[in-house]
Short mmCIF file of C-alpha atoms and ligand atoms in Angstrom, two decimals:
data_model
loop_
_atom_site.label_atom_id
_atom_site.label_comp_id
_atom_site.label_asym_id
_atom_site.label_seq_id
_atom_site.Cartn_x
_atom_site.Cartn_y
_atom_site.Cartn_z
CA UNK A 1 14.22 -41.66 0.34
CA UNK A 2 10.61 -42.71 0.04
CA UNK A 3 9.40 -43.19 -3.58
CA UNK A 4 6.61 -40.61 -3.34
CA UNK A 5 8.89 -37.95 -1.86
CA UNK A 6 11.44 -38.58 -4.61
CA UNK A 7 8.69 -38.27 -7.24
CA UNK A 8 7.54 -34.88 -5.86
CA UNK A 9 11.14 -33.67 -5.69
CA UNK A 10 11.67 -34.50 -9.36
CA UNK A 11 8.36 -32.90 -10.36
CA UNK A 12 9.05 -29.71 -8.40
CA UNK A 13 11.27 -27.99 -11.06
CA UNK A 14 8.68 -28.82 -13.75
CA UNK A 15 5.94 -27.31 -11.62
CA UNK A 16 8.08 -24.18 -11.14
CA UNK A 17 8.62 -23.93 -14.89
CA UNK A 18 4.86 -24.25 -15.45
CA UNK A 19 4.17 -21.44 -12.97
CA UNK A 20 6.78 -19.15 -14.56
CA UNK A 21 5.31 -19.76 -18.03
CA UNK A 22 1.79 -19.22 -16.70
CA UNK A 23 2.86 -15.87 -15.18
CA UNK A 24 4.50 -14.87 -18.50
CA UNK A 25 1.30 -15.68 -20.43
CA UNK A 26 -0.73 -13.69 -17.88
CA UNK A 27 1.47 -10.66 -18.53
CA UNK A 28 0.53 -10.77 -22.22
CA UNK A 29 -3.07 -11.90 -21.69
CA UNK A 30 -4.22 -10.80 -18.23
CA UNK A 31 -7.19 -12.71 -16.75
CA UNK A 32 -10.63 -11.11 -16.64
CA UNK A 33 -10.69 -8.49 -13.87
CA UNK A 34 -13.34 -9.03 -11.21
CA UNK A 35 -16.25 -6.67 -10.68
CA UNK A 36 -16.28 -4.48 -7.56
CA UNK A 37 -19.99 -3.71 -7.58
CA UNK A 38 -20.77 -5.68 -4.41
CA UNK A 39 -17.76 -4.48 -2.41
CA UNK A 40 -17.55 -2.22 0.62
CA UNK A 41 -14.17 -0.49 0.64
CA UNK A 42 -12.54 1.16 3.65
CA UNK A 43 -9.60 3.48 2.91
CA UNK A 44 -7.41 4.73 5.76
CA UNK A 45 -6.12 8.22 5.03
CA UNK A 46 -8.90 8.48 2.47
CA UNK A 47 -9.42 12.25 2.84
CA UNK A 48 -6.46 13.49 0.82
CA UNK A 49 -3.44 12.52 -1.31
CA UNK A 50 -3.44 9.08 -2.92
CA UNK A 51 -6.26 8.01 -0.57
CA UNK A 52 -8.60 10.61 -2.03
CA UNK A 53 -7.86 9.39 -5.57
CA UNK A 54 -8.38 5.80 -4.44
CA UNK A 55 -11.83 6.79 -3.17
CA UNK A 56 -12.66 8.33 -6.58
CA UNK A 57 -11.31 5.29 -8.43
CA UNK A 58 -13.27 2.76 -6.35
CA UNK A 59 -16.40 4.89 -6.93
CA UNK A 60 -15.64 4.98 -10.67
CA UNK A 61 -15.38 1.18 -10.61
CA UNK A 62 -18.88 1.06 -9.03
CA UNK A 63 -17.91 -0.17 -5.56
CA UNK A 64 -21.10 -0.47 -3.48
CA UNK A 65 -19.91 1.60 -0.51
CA UNK A 66 -16.79 3.61 0.30
CA UNK A 67 -15.72 4.39 3.87
CA UNK A 68 -13.00 6.93 4.63
CA UNK A 69 -10.86 7.08 7.76
CA UNK A 70 -8.51 9.90 8.74
CA UNK A 71 -7.80 12.55 11.37
CA UNK A 72 -8.94 15.70 9.56
CA UNK A 73 -12.69 16.06 9.23
CA UNK A 74 -12.59 18.81 6.59
CA UNK A 75 -10.87 16.75 3.87
CA UNK A 76 -12.74 13.56 4.79
CA UNK A 77 -16.03 15.43 4.39
CA UNK A 78 -14.98 16.95 1.04
CA UNK A 79 -13.86 13.62 -0.39
CA UNK A 80 -17.00 11.94 0.91
CA UNK A 81 -19.14 14.53 -0.91
CA UNK A 82 -17.17 13.96 -4.13
CA UNK A 83 -17.70 10.19 -3.90
CA UNK A 84 -21.43 10.65 -3.27
CA UNK A 85 -21.62 12.95 -6.32
CA UNK A 86 -20.24 10.03 -8.33
CA UNK A 87 -23.23 7.95 -7.25
CA UNK A 88 -21.56 5.79 -4.58
CA UNK A 89 -22.68 5.58 -0.95
CA UNK A 90 -19.92 7.06 1.22
CA UNK A 91 -19.28 7.45 4.96
CA UNK A 92 -16.40 8.91 6.91
CA UNK A 93 -15.12 8.32 10.44
CA UNK A 94 -12.46 10.19 12.38
CA UNK A 95 -9.87 7.60 13.30
CA UNK A 96 -6.17 7.78 14.14
CA UNK A 97 -4.88 4.39 12.96
CA UNK A 98 -1.93 4.68 15.33
CA UNK A 99 -4.35 4.45 18.26
CA UNK A 100 -5.30 0.78 18.75
CA UNK A 101 -8.37 1.38 20.95
CA UNK A 102 -9.71 3.98 18.53
CA UNK A 103 -9.25 1.58 15.58
CA UNK A 104 -11.19 -1.21 17.32
CA UNK A 105 -13.89 1.25 18.47
CA UNK A 106 -14.36 2.77 15.01
CA UNK A 107 -14.25 -0.65 13.32
CA UNK A 108 -17.20 -1.67 15.52
CA UNK A 109 -18.98 1.58 14.62
CA UNK A 110 -18.38 0.88 10.90
CA UNK A 111 -19.84 -2.64 11.18
CA UNK A 112 -22.93 -1.33 13.03
CA UNK A 113 -23.53 1.72 10.85
CA UNK A 114 -22.38 0.60 7.37
CA UNK A 115 -21.88 -3.19 7.41
CA UNK A 116 -19.06 -5.60 6.60
CA UNK A 117 -15.91 -4.26 4.99
CA UNK A 118 -14.75 -6.49 2.10
CA UNK A 119 -11.78 -4.41 0.86
CA UNK A 120 -9.47 -2.75 3.39
CA UNK A 121 -6.93 -0.29 1.99
CA UNK A 122 -4.14 0.49 4.45
CA UNK A 123 -3.01 3.78 2.96
CA UNK A 124 -2.51 6.19 5.89
CA UNK A 125 1.10 7.11 6.65
CA UNK A 126 3.30 9.87 8.03
CA UNK A 127 6.95 10.74 7.47
CA UNK A 128 9.23 12.49 9.90
CA UNK A 129 12.06 12.66 7.36
CA UNK A 130 15.23 13.02 9.41
CA UNK A 131 18.32 11.01 10.25
CA UNK A 132 18.28 8.87 13.41
CA UNK A 133 20.31 11.30 15.53
CA UNK A 134 18.29 14.32 14.38
CA UNK A 135 15.00 12.60 15.13
CA UNK A 136 12.89 13.21 18.16
CA UNK A 137 12.09 9.86 19.91
CA UNK A 138 8.34 10.48 19.86
CA UNK A 139 8.42 11.25 16.14
CA UNK A 140 10.29 7.99 15.49
CA UNK A 141 7.66 6.10 17.47
CA UNK A 142 4.79 7.84 15.71
CA UNK A 143 5.88 6.68 12.22
CA UNK A 144 6.04 3.07 13.43
CA UNK A 145 2.66 3.37 15.18
CA UNK A 146 0.87 4.84 12.16
CA UNK A 147 2.71 3.24 9.20
CA UNK A 148 3.23 -0.28 10.56
CA UNK A 149 1.33 -1.07 13.73
CA UNK A 150 -1.74 0.78 12.46
CA UNK A 151 -2.00 -1.91 9.77
CA UNK A 152 -1.88 -4.64 12.40
CA UNK A 153 -4.89 -3.14 14.19
CA UNK A 154 -7.01 -2.40 11.09
CA UNK A 155 -6.28 -5.86 9.64
CA UNK A 156 -7.07 -7.58 12.95
CA UNK A 157 -10.33 -5.61 13.09
CA UNK A 158 -11.60 -6.52 9.61
CA UNK A 159 -9.89 -9.73 8.44
CA UNK A 160 -11.82 -12.23 10.65
CA UNK A 161 -15.15 -11.31 9.04
CA UNK A 162 -13.59 -11.48 5.54
CA UNK A 163 -12.43 -15.03 6.34
CA UNK A 164 -15.94 -15.97 7.53
CA UNK A 165 -17.51 -14.52 4.38
CA UNK A 166 -14.75 -16.02 2.20
CA UNK A 167 -14.66 -12.63 0.53
CA UNK A 168 -12.04 -10.04 1.28
CA UNK A 169 -8.99 -8.14 0.18
CA UNK A 170 -6.27 -6.40 2.21
CA UNK A 171 -4.42 -3.71 0.26
CA UNK A 172 -1.29 -1.95 1.44
CA UNK A 173 0.05 1.30 -0.01
CA UNK A 174 3.72 0.74 0.66
CA UNK A 175 6.71 2.38 -1.06
CA UNK A 176 9.80 1.45 -3.10
CA UNK A 177 11.69 2.78 -0.08
CA UNK A 178 10.69 -0.49 1.65
CA UNK A 179 13.07 -2.25 -0.75
CA UNK A 180 15.74 0.39 -1.12
CA UNK A 181 16.07 2.74 1.83
CA UNK A 182 17.58 6.24 1.69
CA UNK A 183 19.25 8.27 4.41
CA UNK A 184 17.32 11.14 5.94
CA UNK A 185 14.01 9.27 6.27
CA UNK A 186 15.04 6.50 8.60
CA UNK A 187 11.67 6.41 10.38
CA UNK A 188 9.72 6.10 7.15
CA UNK A 189 11.99 3.53 5.45
CA UNK A 190 12.03 1.34 8.58
CA UNK A 191 8.26 1.47 8.92
CA UNK A 192 7.73 0.67 5.23
CA UNK A 193 10.18 -2.29 5.30
CA UNK A 194 8.48 -3.66 8.31
CA UNK A 195 5.06 -3.19 6.73
CA UNK A 196 6.39 -4.98 3.62
CA UNK A 197 7.34 -8.00 5.76
CA UNK A 198 3.93 -7.81 7.43
CA UNK A 199 2.20 -7.98 4.05
CA UNK A 200 4.47 -10.74 2.73
CA UNK A 201 3.73 -12.83 5.79
CA UNK A 202 0.00 -12.07 5.62
CA UNK A 203 -0.18 -12.87 1.89
CA UNK A 204 1.46 -16.27 2.37
CA UNK A 205 -0.80 -16.97 5.36
CA UNK A 206 -3.86 -16.29 3.18
CA UNK A 207 -2.87 -18.83 0.50
CA UNK A 208 -5.21 -21.45 1.92
CA UNK A 209 -8.04 -19.01 2.63
CA UNK A 210 -10.46 -19.08 -0.30
CA UNK A 211 -11.81 -15.75 -1.49
CA UNK A 212 -9.43 -13.60 0.57
CA UNK A 213 -6.52 -11.87 -1.17
CA UNK A 214 -3.80 -9.31 -0.52
CA UNK A 215 -2.11 -6.67 -2.65
CA UNK A 216 1.02 -4.67 -1.82
CA UNK A 217 1.67 -1.56 -3.88
CA UNK A 218 5.17 -0.06 -3.95
CA UNK A 219 5.14 3.31 -5.70
CA UNK A 220 8.06 5.59 -6.45
CA UNK A 221 7.86 9.28 -5.42
CA UNK A 222 4.33 10.58 -6.02
CA UNK A 223 3.28 14.22 -6.22
CA UNK A 224 1.20 14.66 -3.06
CA UNK A 225 1.82 16.68 0.10
CA UNK A 226 3.78 13.82 1.68
CA UNK A 227 7.21 14.64 0.23
CA UNK A 228 6.36 18.18 -0.86
CA UNK A 229 9.48 20.28 -1.41
CA UNK A 230 11.75 17.28 -1.90
CA UNK A 231 14.22 17.89 -4.74
CA UNK A 232 15.11 14.97 -7.01
CA UNK A 233 18.46 15.33 -8.86
CA UNK A 234 17.22 14.17 -12.28
CA UNK A 235 13.50 15.00 -12.37
CA UNK A 236 13.29 14.23 -16.10
CA UNK A 237 14.91 10.83 -15.65
CA UNK A 238 12.91 9.99 -12.51
CA UNK A 239 9.62 11.93 -12.84
CA UNK A 240 7.20 11.90 -9.91
CA UNK A 241 4.14 9.72 -10.33
CA UNK A 242 0.68 11.23 -10.41
CA UNK A 243 -1.52 10.16 -7.47
CA UNK A 244 -4.46 9.46 -9.79
CA UNK A 245 -2.27 7.01 -11.78
CA UNK A 246 -1.14 5.27 -8.57
CA UNK A 247 -4.80 4.97 -7.51
CA UNK A 248 -5.92 3.64 -10.91
CA UNK A 249 -3.16 1.01 -11.06
CA UNK A 250 -3.85 -0.01 -7.44
CA UNK A 251 -7.53 -0.64 -8.15
CA UNK A 252 -6.64 -2.53 -11.35
CA UNK A 253 -4.37 -4.80 -9.25
CA UNK A 254 -7.16 -5.41 -6.77
CA UNK A 255 -9.47 -6.38 -9.62
CA UNK A 256 -6.85 -8.90 -10.81
CA UNK A 257 -6.01 -10.16 -7.28
CA UNK A 258 -2.37 -9.26 -8.00
CA UNK A 259 -0.11 -9.70 -4.97
CA UNK A 260 2.61 -7.14 -5.76
CA UNK A 261 2.62 -3.96 -7.83
CA UNK A 262 5.80 -1.92 -8.37
CA UNK A 263 5.25 1.55 -9.82
CA UNK A 264 6.62 2.32 -12.31
CA UNK A 265 7.44 -1.17 -13.59
CA UNK A 266 11.08 -0.08 -14.14
CA UNK A 267 11.47 -0.36 -10.33
CA UNK A 268 11.84 -4.13 -10.93
CA UNK A 269 15.31 -3.22 -12.24
CA UNK A 270 16.14 -1.75 -8.85
CA UNK A 271 15.26 -5.06 -7.18
CA UNK A 272 17.42 -7.00 -9.65
CA UNK A 273 20.38 -4.60 -9.38
CA UNK A 274 20.17 -4.69 -5.57
CA UNK A 275 20.57 -8.42 -5.55
CA UNK A 276 23.48 -8.64 -8.02
CA UNK A 277 25.61 -5.48 -7.77
CA UNK A 278 28.42 -5.10 -5.25
CA UNK A 279 27.79 -2.67 -2.38
CA UNK A 280 30.21 -0.06 -3.76
CA UNK A 281 28.30 0.06 -7.07
CA UNK A 282 24.98 0.38 -5.26
CA UNK A 283 26.37 3.23 -3.14
CA UNK A 284 27.50 4.97 -6.32
CA UNK A 285 23.97 4.67 -7.78
CA UNK A 286 22.59 6.34 -4.64
CA UNK A 287 25.21 9.11 -4.86
CA UNK A 288 24.66 9.66 -8.58
CA UNK A 289 20.86 9.71 -8.33
CA UNK A 290 21.02 12.21 -5.44
CA UNK A 291 19.07 10.00 -3.03
CA UNK A 292 21.74 10.71 -0.37
CA UNK A 293 20.78 14.36 -0.20
CA UNK A 294 17.20 14.60 -1.46
CA UNK A 295 15.70 14.55 2.04
CA UNK A 296 17.71 17.65 3.04
CA UNK A 297 15.21 19.72 1.06
CA UNK A 298 12.17 18.35 2.81
CA UNK A 299 10.39 19.12 6.09
CA UNK A 300 8.37 15.96 6.86
CA UNK A 301 4.63 15.39 7.04
CA UNK A 302 3.17 14.16 10.30
N1 NAP B 401 3.79 10.52 -1.86
C1 NAP B 401 4.74 9.65 -2.17
O1 NAP B 401 5.79 10.00 -2.72
C2 NAP B 401 4.56 8.19 -1.85
C3 NAP B 401 5.41 7.28 -2.49
C4 NAP B 401 5.26 5.92 -2.21
C5 NAP B 401 4.29 5.52 -1.33
N2 NAP B 401 3.48 6.43 -0.72
C6 NAP B 401 2.50 5.93 0.25
O2 NAP B 401 1.19 6.19 -0.19
C7 NAP B 401 0.32 6.38 0.93
C8 NAP B 401 -0.42 7.70 0.79
O3 NAP B 401 0.54 8.75 0.80
P1 NAP B 401 0.22 10.21 0.25
O4 NAP B 401 1.32 10.55 -0.67
O5 NAP B 401 -1.18 10.29 -0.22
O6 NAP B 401 0.43 11.05 1.59
P2 NAP B 401 -0.38 12.32 2.15
O7 NAP B 401 -0.84 13.17 1.04
O8 NAP B 401 0.49 12.92 3.21
O9 NAP B 401 -1.65 11.63 2.82
C9 NAP B 401 -1.50 10.83 3.95
C10 NAP B 401 -2.89 10.37 4.38
O10 NAP B 401 -2.76 9.61 5.58
C11 NAP B 401 -3.65 10.13 6.57
N3 NAP B 401 -3.08 9.91 7.89
C12 NAP B 401 -1.88 10.27 8.36
N4 NAP B 401 -1.73 9.88 9.63
C13 NAP B 401 -2.87 9.24 9.97
C14 NAP B 401 -3.32 8.61 11.15
N5 NAP B 401 -2.57 8.56 12.26
N6 NAP B 401 -4.55 8.04 11.14
C15 NAP B 401 -5.34 8.08 10.04
N7 NAP B 401 -4.96 8.68 8.89
C16 NAP B 401 -3.74 9.24 8.86
C17 NAP B 401 -3.79 11.61 6.20
O11 NAP B 401 -5.00 12.15 6.65
P3 NAP B 401 -5.12 13.06 7.99
O12 NAP B 401 -3.91 13.92 8.05
O13 NAP B 401 -6.40 13.76 7.86
O14 NAP B 401 -5.18 12.06 9.10
C18 NAP B 401 -3.80 11.54 4.69
O15 NAP B 401 -5.10 11.25 4.23
C19 NAP B 401 1.23 6.32 2.16
O16 NAP B 401 1.19 5.04 2.72
C20 NAP B 401 2.60 6.60 1.60
O17 NAP B 401 3.61 6.04 2.40
C21 NAP B 401 3.58 7.76 -0.98
#
């Protein structure tokens, strides 16, 4: 083996150790968060649910402009008014992110009417919430079109300009169900896993692109309309998250250019257990926690 290659091979574990220690120090003493005052933020599904709280939070953090996308004008208009009342310029556009032509058309309209988007938040999603055999084919397709492919189109529409400006951030509101799927929401879990891989791939691809970052947020069950009616077996042990908390933590992660955010942090345990426990033990955790049956109580949100 060539001398230089051998040298780098020997240094590699030391470099890894340095990076692990650096990450540990950052957990205790986080770096200075960046300001958002010059940023133009576009939030898909920004009219209601977590998206609405994200709009408020970006306004609270003094983002320059907020743009909301969604299908329902009434809630987009309401949220837009709320953001304006907070002193931030706000615009809304009707856009179904599952419709590629509409995404490209509205992205062009955004650039002409409002300007360059520097933070894109891919938040819009639907859930059919049934098993494979109980699912209508079109409903299965819709979840993939909105939750996964929609992010391809929005990112393709806005990322090139971010790369030119060397200033940009792609944010994805994903779910812990991307890492640990449950029965009864096969459309949703599949779309979220696939969107997780999309973000992982995108994040690595952006490593050599100065000024452009990516953040993937994986929250546990959050009290919005999305899973309304769903019964959790131990609500005191696994309480639902509040959408305003999810929004606040998401914006904090953007300000720190953090790549991954699991909410709550205890979800890291799930990742560890999944990689070390035998399948039978994991199945027992699902049975015990009630995740096998929780979707039976829920009607879906499309
Ligand atoms: N709630 C939870 O338990 C939970 C947990 C983990 C992760 N998440 C994720 O967090 C994100 C927000 O969820 P949420 O709880 O706020 O859900 P929600 O209350 O149902 O809101 C979904 C948002 O997406 C928009 N939307 C749906 N389909 C769309 C489409 N085709 N084009 C454009 N916008 C569309 C909706 O607006 P319109 O209907 O007006 O289009 C709405 O603003 C989602 O990605 C979800 O997967 C949620």
